[in-house]
XYZ file of C-alpha atoms in Angstrom:
672
model
C 66.117 -76.671 20.171
C 65.681 -80.354 21.878
C 69.721 -79.833 23.047
C 69.348 -76.945 25.440
C 66.530 -78.776 27.496
C 69.261 -82.090 27.981
C 71.908 -79.651 28.721
C 70.318 -78.329 31.654
C 70.568 -81.722 33.101
C 75.136 -81.818 31.622
C 75.810 -79.655 35.748
C 74.730 -83.047 37.451
C 76.399 -85.340 35.237
C 79.768 -83.499 35.464
C 79.585 -82.906 39.019
C 79.686 -86.580 39.915
C 82.819 -87.054 38.024
C 85.324 -87.011 40.761
C 88.918 -86.175 39.479
C 91.349 -88.457 41.091
C 95.512 -88.226 40.950
C 96.753 -89.143 37.279
C 94.123 -88.234 35.528
C 93.206 -87.719 31.494
C 92.316 -84.580 30.490
C 89.988 -84.293 27.522
C 90.022 -81.604 25.227
C 86.690 -80.885 22.637
C 88.216 -79.523 19.540
C 85.649 -77.754 17.674
C 85.998 -76.777 14.155
C 84.861 -76.498 10.697
C 85.728 -79.850 8.054
C 85.268 -77.452 5.749
C 86.969 -75.325 2.843
C 87.250 -72.083 5.319
C 90.515 -70.123 6.405
C 90.221 -72.252 9.756
C 88.578 -75.697 8.779
C 90.435 -78.123 11.221
C 92.207 -79.795 8.296
C 94.193 -75.850 8.118
C 94.876 -75.570 11.438
C 93.220 -78.688 13.559
C 97.427 -80.041 13.120
C 98.671 -76.910 15.290
C 96.584 -78.458 18.254
C 97.743 -82.097 17.502
C 100.733 -81.192 17.900
C 100.852 -79.003 21.324
C 99.124 -81.492 22.894
C 101.477 -83.483 22.064
C 104.586 -81.495 23.327
C 102.445 -81.415 26.533
C 102.149 -84.643 27.284
C 106.422 -84.458 26.834
C 106.870 -81.247 28.612
C 107.883 -82.676 32.296
C 106.770 -79.549 33.704
C 103.561 -78.812 32.959
C 101.014 -81.576 34.236
C 103.388 -84.383 35.876
C 101.216 -87.462 36.118
C 98.824 -86.661 34.238
C 97.450 -86.522 30.543
C 95.724 -84.627 27.713
C 93.793 -86.470 24.788
C 91.558 -84.736 22.402
C 88.398 -85.401 20.515
C 86.855 -84.002 17.487
C 83.753 -82.297 16.493
C 83.222 -81.150 13.230
C 80.495 -77.945 14.341
C 79.882 -77.394 10.093
C 80.105 -73.924 10.828
C 76.254 -73.928 12.140
C 74.786 -72.170 15.051
C 72.518 -74.828 15.258
C 74.836 -78.071 14.180
C 77.113 -77.733 15.746
C 75.806 -76.828 19.286
C 73.584 -79.528 18.956
C 76.686 -82.351 18.396
C 78.656 -81.023 21.288
C 75.277 -81.540 24.022
C 75.237 -84.999 22.590
C 78.737 -85.532 23.208
C 78.534 -83.989 26.502
C 76.128 -86.706 27.594
C 78.512 -89.410 26.530
C 82.153 -87.879 27.773
C 83.373 -85.110 30.493
C 85.517 -82.314 28.572
C 87.832 -80.435 30.808
C 87.883 -77.607 28.087
C 86.578 -76.603 24.963
C 89.646 -75.381 21.491
C 87.167 -73.537 19.509
C 84.996 -73.243 18.227
C 86.543 -71.033 15.208
C 82.847 -69.677 13.745
C 81.583 -66.823 15.410
C 77.989 -67.618 15.232
C 78.664 -71.137 16.709
C 81.121 -69.609 19.343
C 78.059 -67.349 20.609
C 75.553 -70.380 21.315
C 78.678 -72.671 22.571
C 80.287 -70.107 24.579
C 76.924 -69.430 26.977
C 75.931 -72.878 27.007
C 79.928 -73.598 28.546
C 79.343 -70.517 30.716
C 76.642 -72.888 32.580
C 78.634 -76.044 32.356
C 81.117 -73.750 33.891
C 83.932 -75.521 31.249
C 86.648 -72.897 29.852
C 86.644 -72.299 25.682
C 89.409 -71.227 24.315
C 88.779 -70.144 20.640
C 91.878 -69.407 18.182
C 89.465 -67.022 16.377
C 85.638 -65.819 17.075
C 86.766 -62.016 16.407
C 83.155 -60.577 16.263
C 82.600 -57.694 18.029
C 80.222 -59.160 20.604
C 82.451 -61.391 22.447
C 84.590 -58.231 23.892
C 81.879 -58.365 26.371
C 82.476 -61.050 28.477
C 79.530 -60.839 30.809
C 77.581 -62.747 28.273
C 80.896 -65.109 27.890
C 82.525 -65.260 31.403
C 84.409 -68.298 30.425
C 85.590 -67.780 27.479
C 88.924 -66.679 25.633
C 90.588 -65.212 23.026
C 93.730 -66.103 21.846
C 93.112 -64.014 18.398
C 92.430 -61.195 19.805
C 89.813 -58.507 18.120
C 91.000 -56.723 15.693
C 89.642 -53.742 16.997
C 93.648 -53.775 18.834
C 94.647 -53.023 15.659
C 94.117 -49.541 15.997
C 96.915 -49.519 18.671
C 99.030 -50.496 16.831
C 97.911 -47.729 13.671
C 98.640 -45.111 16.460
C 101.828 -46.107 17.154
C 102.775 -46.055 13.547
C 100.765 -42.454 13.190
C 103.132 -41.447 16.277
C 106.288 -42.905 15.015
C 106.160 -40.107 11.870
C 104.238 -37.176 13.354
C 101.062 -38.123 11.986
C 97.453 -36.662 13.979
C 95.009 -36.295 10.497
C 93.566 -39.312 8.384
C 90.797 -41.011 7.047
C 89.366 -44.873 6.346
C 87.709 -45.872 3.072
C 86.088 -49.820 4.624
C 84.056 -52.043 2.893
C 81.018 -51.970 3.963
C 80.941 -55.932 4.836
C 81.348 -56.704 8.625
C 84.953 -58.466 7.288
C 86.372 -54.828 7.332
C 84.151 -52.558 9.068
C 85.910 -54.053 12.454
C 89.066 -53.159 11.754
C 88.119 -49.821 10.647
C 86.450 -49.577 13.635
C 89.774 -50.650 15.499
C 91.549 -47.840 13.856
C 89.091 -45.103 14.553
C 88.043 -45.642 17.530
C 92.241 -45.612 19.320
C 93.049 -42.800 16.717
C 90.305 -41.076 18.314
C 90.744 -41.724 21.763
C 94.109 -40.614 20.930
C 93.267 -37.390 20.205
C 93.657 -38.017 15.941
C 91.492 -36.503 14.096
C 89.748 -38.774 11.533
C 88.330 -36.115 9.371
C 86.540 -38.439 6.834
C 85.269 -41.849 8.073
C 83.151 -43.143 4.231
C 81.957 -46.810 3.037
C 81.426 -47.667 0.007
C 77.847 -47.252 -0.894
C 77.278 -49.681 -3.247
C 79.207 -53.276 -3.861
C 82.524 -52.968 -5.549
C 83.253 -55.273 -8.626
C 79.990 -55.129 -10.362
C 79.807 -52.683 -12.857
C 83.644 -51.204 -13.589
C 82.093 -48.158 -14.544
C 80.329 -47.550 -11.829
C 83.122 -48.644 -9.816
C 86.093 -46.461 -10.819
C 83.445 -43.248 -10.380
C 82.475 -44.155 -7.193
C 86.227 -44.637 -6.139
C 87.335 -41.706 -8.076
C 84.228 -39.609 -6.009
C 85.921 -40.993 -2.816
C 89.375 -40.869 -3.300
C 88.843 -36.990 -4.280
C 87.104 -36.544 -1.328
C 89.089 -38.056 1.589
C 92.321 -36.107 -0.676
C 90.564 -33.162 -0.117
C 91.190 -33.018 3.395
C 93.262 -35.690 4.517
C 97.500 -37.282 3.645
C 97.195 -40.444 5.681
C 94.682 -42.465 3.564
C 93.243 -46.518 5.553
C 91.238 -48.548 3.041
C 90.157 -51.543 5.025
C 88.858 -54.026 2.128
C 89.553 -56.686 -0.204
C 93.085 -56.762 -2.243
C 91.200 -56.439 -4.880
C 89.683 -53.616 -4.092
C 92.202 -52.451 -2.288
C 95.107 -52.792 -5.504
C 92.477 -50.528 -7.739
C 92.139 -47.873 -5.463
C 95.596 -47.035 -5.540
C 95.773 -47.383 -9.250
C 93.332 -44.535 -8.943
C 95.167 -42.752 -6.860
C 97.801 -43.235 -9.253
C 96.524 -41.229 -12.204
C 94.606 -38.598 -9.539
C 98.709 -37.993 -8.699
C 98.380 -39.334 -5.249
C 101.198 -41.609 -4.967
C 104.074 -39.306 -6.130
C 105.626 -38.760 -2.364
C 102.962 -35.837 -0.191
C 99.902 -39.204 0.064
C 100.387 -42.708 1.729
C 97.617 -45.620 2.262
C 97.467 -48.244 4.651
C 95.781 -51.371 3.989
C 95.097 -54.570 6.148
C 95.607 -58.299 5.620
C 94.985 -60.351 8.408
C 97.072 -63.235 7.031
C 97.919 -64.595 3.842
C 94.504 -66.349 2.388
C 93.349 -65.084 -0.604
C 90.253 -66.912 -0.697
C 89.205 -64.887 2.633
C 91.183 -61.784 2.034
C 91.624 -61.273 -1.497
C 95.053 -60.850 -3.333
C 97.503 -58.009 -2.196
C 99.651 -58.235 -4.470
C 100.566 -55.371 -7.078
C 101.197 -57.815 -10.051
C 98.361 -59.540 -11.977
C 99.369 -59.663 -15.458
C 97.001 -57.157 -16.284
C 97.493 -53.966 -17.841
C 97.567 -51.921 -14.854
C 100.540 -53.881 -13.261
C 103.685 -51.332 -14.297
C 100.930 -48.532 -12.849
C 100.009 -50.547 -9.970
C 103.756 -51.148 -8.952
C 104.643 -47.667 -8.982
C 101.489 -47.202 -6.527
C 102.061 -49.381 -4.420
C 105.264 -47.388 -3.372
C 102.886 -45.282 -0.964
C 101.040 -48.464 0.997
C 101.695 -49.932 3.672
C 100.788 -53.260 4.489
C 99.388 -54.419 8.296
C 98.872 -57.719 8.830
C 98.627 -60.556 12.041
C 103.229 -61.171 13.079
C 104.076 -64.174 11.688
C 107.648 -65.479 12.292
C 110.445 -66.061 10.331
C 113.180 -68.274 12.789
C 113.789 -71.557 11.998
C 111.105 -73.139 15.047
C 108.589 -71.552 12.871
C 109.145 -73.535 9.768
C 109.843 -76.141 11.318
C 106.125 -76.160 13.134
C 104.778 -75.342 9.401
C 106.276 -78.418 8.066
C 104.846 -80.736 11.076
C 101.398 -79.339 10.220
C 101.759 -79.862 6.932
C 102.497 -83.785 7.973
C 99.992 -83.806 10.630
C 97.239 -82.371 8.117
C 97.615 -84.858 6.072
C 97.890 -87.752 7.794
C 94.842 -87.124 10.933
C 92.871 -85.056 8.958
C 93.443 -86.109 5.691
C 93.591 -82.202 4.456
C 96.978 -82.327 2.035
C 98.536 -78.270 1.550
C 98.943 -77.566 -2.102
C 102.338 -76.691 -3.276
C 102.530 -72.742 -2.977
C 99.567 -73.087 0.181
C 101.603 -71.486 3.289
C 100.493 -72.781 6.849
C 97.769 -69.743 8.437
C 99.080 -67.917 10.809
C 95.786 -69.716 12.379
C 97.555 -72.736 13.430
C 100.136 -71.551 15.311
C 97.049 -69.631 17.300
C 95.127 -73.009 17.463
C 99.018 -74.424 19.485
C 98.953 -71.461 21.379
C 95.164 -71.967 22.790
C 96.273 -75.007 24.549
C 99.289 -73.838 25.747
C 97.540 -71.480 26.676
C 95.052 -74.086 28.993
C 97.857 -76.073 29.667
C 99.434 -73.596 31.780
C 96.519 -72.343 33.740
C 96.091 -76.234 34.289
C 99.421 -77.038 35.335
C 98.691 -74.093 37.958
C 95.320 -75.755 39.386
C 96.874 -78.712 39.634
C 99.600 -77.891 41.456
C 97.166 -75.529 44.020
C 95.293 -79.116 44.696
C 92.006 -77.187 42.742
C 89.415 -78.112 40.575
C 90.429 -78.809 37.075
C 87.147 -78.781 36.120
C 86.551 -75.728 37.491
C 86.197 -73.798 34.477
C 85.782 -70.309 35.795
C 88.731 -70.170 37.662
C 90.822 -72.045 35.303
C 89.376 -69.160 32.485
C 90.349 -66.801 35.213
C 93.690 -67.745 35.416
C 94.421 -67.902 31.325
C 93.603 -64.056 31.702
C 96.093 -61.264 32.037
C 98.724 -62.400 31.952
C 101.943 -63.403 29.500
C 103.186 -66.780 28.156
C 105.718 -67.968 24.782
C 103.877 -69.877 22.498
C 105.174 -70.302 18.389
C 104.463 -66.923 17.984
C 107.039 -65.965 20.727
C 105.327 -63.697 23.083
C 101.225 -64.648 23.949
C 100.125 -61.767 26.221
C 96.793 -61.893 27.002
C 94.862 -58.669 28.511
C 92.880 -58.560 31.641
C 89.417 -59.412 29.462
C 90.856 -62.532 28.585
C 91.306 -61.183 24.969
C 94.535 -61.273 23.164
C 96.715 -58.491 23.225
C 97.474 -59.390 19.394
C 100.937 -58.491 17.502
C 101.057 -57.487 14.111
C 103.384 -56.688 11.928
C 103.942 -53.740 8.743
C 105.513 -54.094 5.249
C 106.370 -52.277 2.308
C 107.875 -53.163 -0.711
C 110.920 -53.753 -1.008
C 113.055 -55.364 -3.921
C 115.037 -55.043 -7.199
C 113.272 -53.217 -9.568
C 111.838 -56.254 -11.406
C 111.372 -58.336 -8.329
C 109.568 -56.209 -5.765
C 107.531 -57.636 -2.665
C 105.801 -56.826 0.567
C 108.745 -57.241 2.819
C 108.452 -56.537 7.308
C 109.592 -52.750 8.124
C 108.058 -52.963 11.516
C 106.897 -54.767 14.037
C 103.677 -54.430 17.523
C 104.289 -56.931 19.609
C 101.230 -56.968 22.581
C 103.460 -57.070 25.752
C 104.895 -53.703 25.379
C 102.632 -51.942 22.754
C 105.800 -49.827 20.838
C 106.613 -49.443 17.104
C 109.335 -51.594 16.778
C 111.075 -51.086 13.313
C 112.866 -54.310 12.104
C 116.957 -53.756 12.383
C 118.606 -53.142 8.960
C 115.223 -52.520 7.100
C 115.183 -49.033 5.671
C 111.323 -47.308 4.559
C 111.790 -46.541 0.619
C 109.091 -43.028 1.043
C 107.161 -43.094 -2.501
C 108.244 -40.407 -4.949
C 111.865 -40.389 -3.530
C 111.535 -38.664 -0.355
C 113.697 -39.497 2.473
C 111.298 -38.429 5.083
C 107.612 -39.249 5.425
C 105.481 -37.214 4.605
C 103.301 -34.548 6.826
C 99.317 -35.208 7.178
C 98.874 -31.567 6.156
C 99.657 -28.931 3.781
C 101.958 -26.117 4.407
C 99.237 -23.764 4.228
C 96.227 -26.079 4.846
C 94.130 -28.351 2.114
C 92.311 -25.437 1.159
C 95.300 -22.828 2.229
C 92.979 -22.174 4.931
C 96.453 -22.472 6.755
C 97.436 -19.409 5.148
C 94.827 -16.730 5.862
C 95.545 -17.776 9.153
C 98.908 -17.029 9.182
C 98.196 -14.135 7.920
C 95.370 -13.300 10.418
C 97.645 -13.953 13.255
C 100.703 -11.825 11.590
C 98.100 -9.044 11.055
C 96.884 -8.969 14.705
C 100.861 -9.954 15.670
C 101.352 -6.305 14.203
C 98.166 -5.087 15.589
C 99.299 -6.093 18.738
C 103.179 -5.053 18.291
C 101.886 -1.406 17.732
C 98.708 -1.090 20.756
C 102.396 -2.502 22.623
C 104.151 0.124 21.284
C 101.696 2.866 21.419
C 100.295 2.356 25.072
C 104.592 1.708 26.055
C 105.823 5.608 24.380
C 102.248 7.050 26.146
C 103.522 5.314 29.974
C 107.288 6.538 28.782
C 105.516 9.602 28.093
C 103.214 10.161 30.577
C 105.945 9.295 32.873
C 108.411 11.418 31.946
C 106.187 14.147 31.802
C 105.803 13.189 35.764
C 109.323 13.106 36.515
C 109.322 16.809 34.731
C 106.302 18.031 37.014
C 107.901 15.960 39.856
C 111.183 17.609 39.321
C 109.929 21.229 38.602
C 107.647 21.090 42.119
C 110.979 19.680 43.806
C 112.887 22.887 42.606
C 109.991 24.879 44.266
C 108.909 23.306 47.225
C 110.912 25.197 49.974
C 108.577 28.021 48.628
C 106.986 29.315 51.888
C 103.792 32.120 50.530
C 103.686 34.375 54.020
C 99.866 34.192 54.160
C 100.170 30.886 55.038
C 102.321 31.098 58.081
C 100.500 32.026 61.373
C 102.413 33.117 64.555
C 102.823 31.930 68.331
C 102.562 33.725 70.891
C 104.316 33.298 74.231
C 102.808 33.750 77.879
C 106.227 33.591 79.950
C 106.509 29.807 79.794
C 109.587 28.203 80.254
C 111.688 26.243 77.340
C 110.037 23.247 76.410
C 106.508 24.115 76.233
C 104.530 24.882 73.253
C 103.347 28.717 73.211
C 99.957 29.640 72.851
C 98.104 30.483 68.962
C 97.937 34.279 68.741
C 95.724 33.575 65.620
C 98.224 36.460 63.745
C 99.058 36.085 60.684
C 102.584 37.575 59.495
C 100.671 39.497 56.322
C 98.840 40.675 59.811
C 101.635 43.296 60.944
C 104.815 41.506 59.586
C 107.352 44.399 60.591
C 105.458 44.894 63.792
C 105.959 41.225 64.991
C 108.947 40.321 63.600
C 110.191 43.406 64.720
C 108.968 42.206 68.495
C 111.050 38.272 67.953
C 114.620 39.524 66.687
C 115.781 39.805 70.499
C 113.926 36.398 71.354
C 115.568 32.937 71.747
C 114.526 30.778 68.781
C 112.622 28.784 70.778
C 109.887 31.271 71.256
C 110.301 32.068 67.203
C 108.163 29.983 66.490
C 104.714 29.837 64.055
C 102.253 27.530 62.381
C 102.556 26.326 58.626
C 100.230 23.927 57.090
C 98.776 22.894 60.615
C 102.220 22.014 61.598
C 104.926 23.736 64.084
C 107.556 25.193 63.121
C 110.666 26.924 64.352
C 110.944 30.984 62.412
C 114.699 31.584 61.700
C 115.231 35.363 60.493
C 117.189 36.286 57.561
C 119.078 39.717 57.820
C 119.546 40.534 54.501
C 117.935 43.029 51.838
C 117.756 41.112 48.769
C 118.174 37.521 47.710
C 119.573 36.182 43.928
C 117.748 33.072 43.660
C 120.159 31.817 40.975
C 121.373 28.017 39.954
C 123.457 27.165 42.996
C 121.334 28.761 45.445
C 118.344 26.773 44.474
C 119.947 23.941 44.498
C 121.394 24.253 48.346
C 117.512 25.177 49.359
C 116.150 21.826 47.282
C 119.368 20.064 49.331
C 118.258 21.779 52.764
C 114.695 20.636 52.290
C 115.893 16.780 51.081
C 117.960 16.178 54.576
C 116.279 13.931 56.831
C 118.518 12.514 59.544
C 117.353 12.374 63.342
C 120.067 14.688 63.981
C 119.732 17.124 61.401
C 116.795 19.700 61.566
C 114.581 19.691 59.276
C 114.545 22.770 56.777
C 110.973 23.057 56.163
C 111.059 26.095 53.788
C 111.618 29.368 53.294
C 110.145 32.591 52.443
C 112.650 34.964 50.053
C 110.424 37.819 48.901
C 110.347 41.559 50.371
C 110.140 42.907 53.463
C 110.943 40.313 55.763
C 112.988 37.261 54.992
C 112.771 34.098 57.098
C 112.934 30.223 57.261
C 110.722 27.782 58.396
C 112.617 24.643 60.268
C 111.742 21.948 62.055
C 110.796 22.870 65.605
C 113.048 21.852 69.013
C 110.869 22.318 71.882
C 114.327 23.062 73.967
C 114.959 25.089 71.318
C 118.685 25.454 69.537
C 121.709 24.662 70.845
C 122.820 28.433 71.468
C 119.885 29.188 73.364
C 120.756 26.095 75.011
C 124.415 27.131 75.894
C 123.165 30.793 76.498
C 120.681 29.535 78.976
C 122.404 29.487 82.126
C 119.304 27.498 84.464
C 120.844 23.991 82.432
C 123.779 22.825 83.426
C 126.052 20.671 81.149
C 127.501 17.704 82.640
C 129.896 16.646 80.775
C 128.556 13.313 79.982
C 125.462 15.798 78.910
C 128.330 17.560 76.672
C 129.323 14.115 74.864
C 126.295 13.071 74.205
C 125.687 16.848 72.566
C 129.161 16.434 70.176
C 128.540 12.347 68.954
C 124.433 14.111 68.373
C 126.140 16.441 66.306
C 129.012 14.342 64.331
C 125.828 11.592 63.713
C 124.611 14.368 61.687
C 127.710 15.903 60.131
C 128.270 11.828 58.834
C 124.696 11.731 57.186
C 125.294 16.050 55.481
C 129.108 15.470 54.609
C 129.104 12.846 51.982
C 126.244 13.962 49.744
C 126.557 18.074 50.469
C 129.077 19.239 52.761
C 133.271 19.887 52.785
C 135.555 17.648 54.550
C 138.343 20.638 55.304
C 135.320 23.976 56.163
C 132.934 21.658 58.400
C 135.909 19.887 60.306
C 136.747 23.542 61.120
C 133.036 24.643 62.122
C 132.633 21.615 64.673
C 135.748 22.933 66.308
C 134.502 26.036 66.895
C 131.327 24.689 68.223
C 132.927 21.933 70.408
C 135.010 25.084 72.203
C 131.469 26.497 72.065
C 130.114 23.123 73.687
C 132.860 22.723 76.174
C 133.064 26.266 77.642
C 129.838 27.816 77.078
C 131.344 30.778 75.686
C 131.339 32.554 72.313
C 134.038 31.462 69.664
C 137.555 32.005 69.983
C 137.305 32.134 73.408
C 140.166 31.448 75.740
C 140.373 30.364 79.617
C 141.934 32.810 81.358
C 142.476 35.367 78.357
C 140.851 38.906 78.294
C 141.689 39.739 75.095
C 138.362 40.219 72.601
C 137.852 38.634 68.981
C 139.447 42.014 67.199
C 142.534 42.661 69.623
C 143.429 38.816 69.054
């Protein structure tokens, strides 16, 4: 660990190097020179092409220059950081492009944070780099595989799926994307019904492998129809062949797998065609398979870039691409890593900032979007790329089927974008995507629930109907009772009426109570009251003072018409109508109880000579009568009879004489 001790003196060396206008900034390209997919031979040319493009651009680093040095970090967490420390003692670097191996990156990025040097890595996909507190100057343009979960969630939302299962290889390369899908699904309220890892390495024992695959497929198929398989291409093919034999590829189930980019030695072969006995079965089974991978442009610019990478890899690093080998998308990511750094450096120089302040330049690379070889390159606020992905499906003629892009997902807008003019051919000839759950559930639990819900609904309806019927019956019974009660509410029992005497008090004063019930001496009491004014014929009924009106009849026939009239009279309520309280229509004496009027009736007032009636008073009396008639006539009155009666009353009010009185005429009513 001697290189760590020597690294402590590097800040003094770096701070002693002044920055002047027209400077050349040197990038340290740290990549392994091995057969790995992210070796310098395969992807390093992408970074060199970007450096040349920056130096040619009139809009970037005006008056300044980028150059690079290369170090083979051997993908070793010992030799890689050691070589970097040795180089830093001889040369000042403005940034590191790489490392690509996570083990090397874990140490180098921490040292770079101490040296305040920005590290822009085209890969380093391990989960540990999500926490930037330990790596404050690290930026990852590759983007963590966990972000693929966001794309898968958008796919589920597009097709209405809310339930999935995941089968994954126990190796870290396949655990990471599986975890990303699981995390994003659960955050988005998508049920992960099963999350199964391979218990033993597949591919060693064919019999054991087949049994394991069959068991796992059966286990997940019992609880979900959307199945994710995170494993090498050969393993995915084995699962699909087994799924086809179990009848899981006919339309009700769909499968997803993940191939980050095309590199068979690392991720396996995802093609259905292998030239073995399972080709015919695999071709049919793959109709139910969808493949997710990193976005790779398919335009002329990208093809020109790929040709340049092949040429520069041979010229600068001595690596010759095989005839059928395609340029990895990692080369484009290496290009965009340099391009992103150049944008941040250019802004720092324009602001007259320190181009060797790694922390500041790193923050300028975060939370922004640039246009690179892959199109829009969006970095989040944590220094990780919002990766772009593609969804592929088997397309083409019967004998020429291959994976083709049917949808894209870009980190810029985070949306599912179907490729225009490309149709999704669902398995089994379906025209619509399968549902994530059978109609009645996987074990008919939904059917049972439907039966329960139906029984509950029927029971609830029955309870409501019974309750409603009971309420209606009670209300009807109450209405009938009220109706019956309202018919006889006018009845007054003589025993409830207490007559009141009078102590020669003037009209308008309340008479005293003599505590004699009508039942005590009905004939004597009422006989003495026949000749008294109405104001003197008073009684107490149910603690209320009322007037007693005697009825000079021998008997009363309580027919329907009379009962209706009594009810109507009792229901009348108006300030200008004397209310009827009740009546006693039983022998020996018939009488009515009405509202108590302190000054007596109109007849009492007209006969009382001591009361002076001016014309204004007379008009007031007649107006009150009219108001009472206006209330009474629409419901119970007869227009002709009431108008005639009103005319007679008016005459009595005007002349204070009986009806048919003619001024200056001595004729009696009989003579008239």
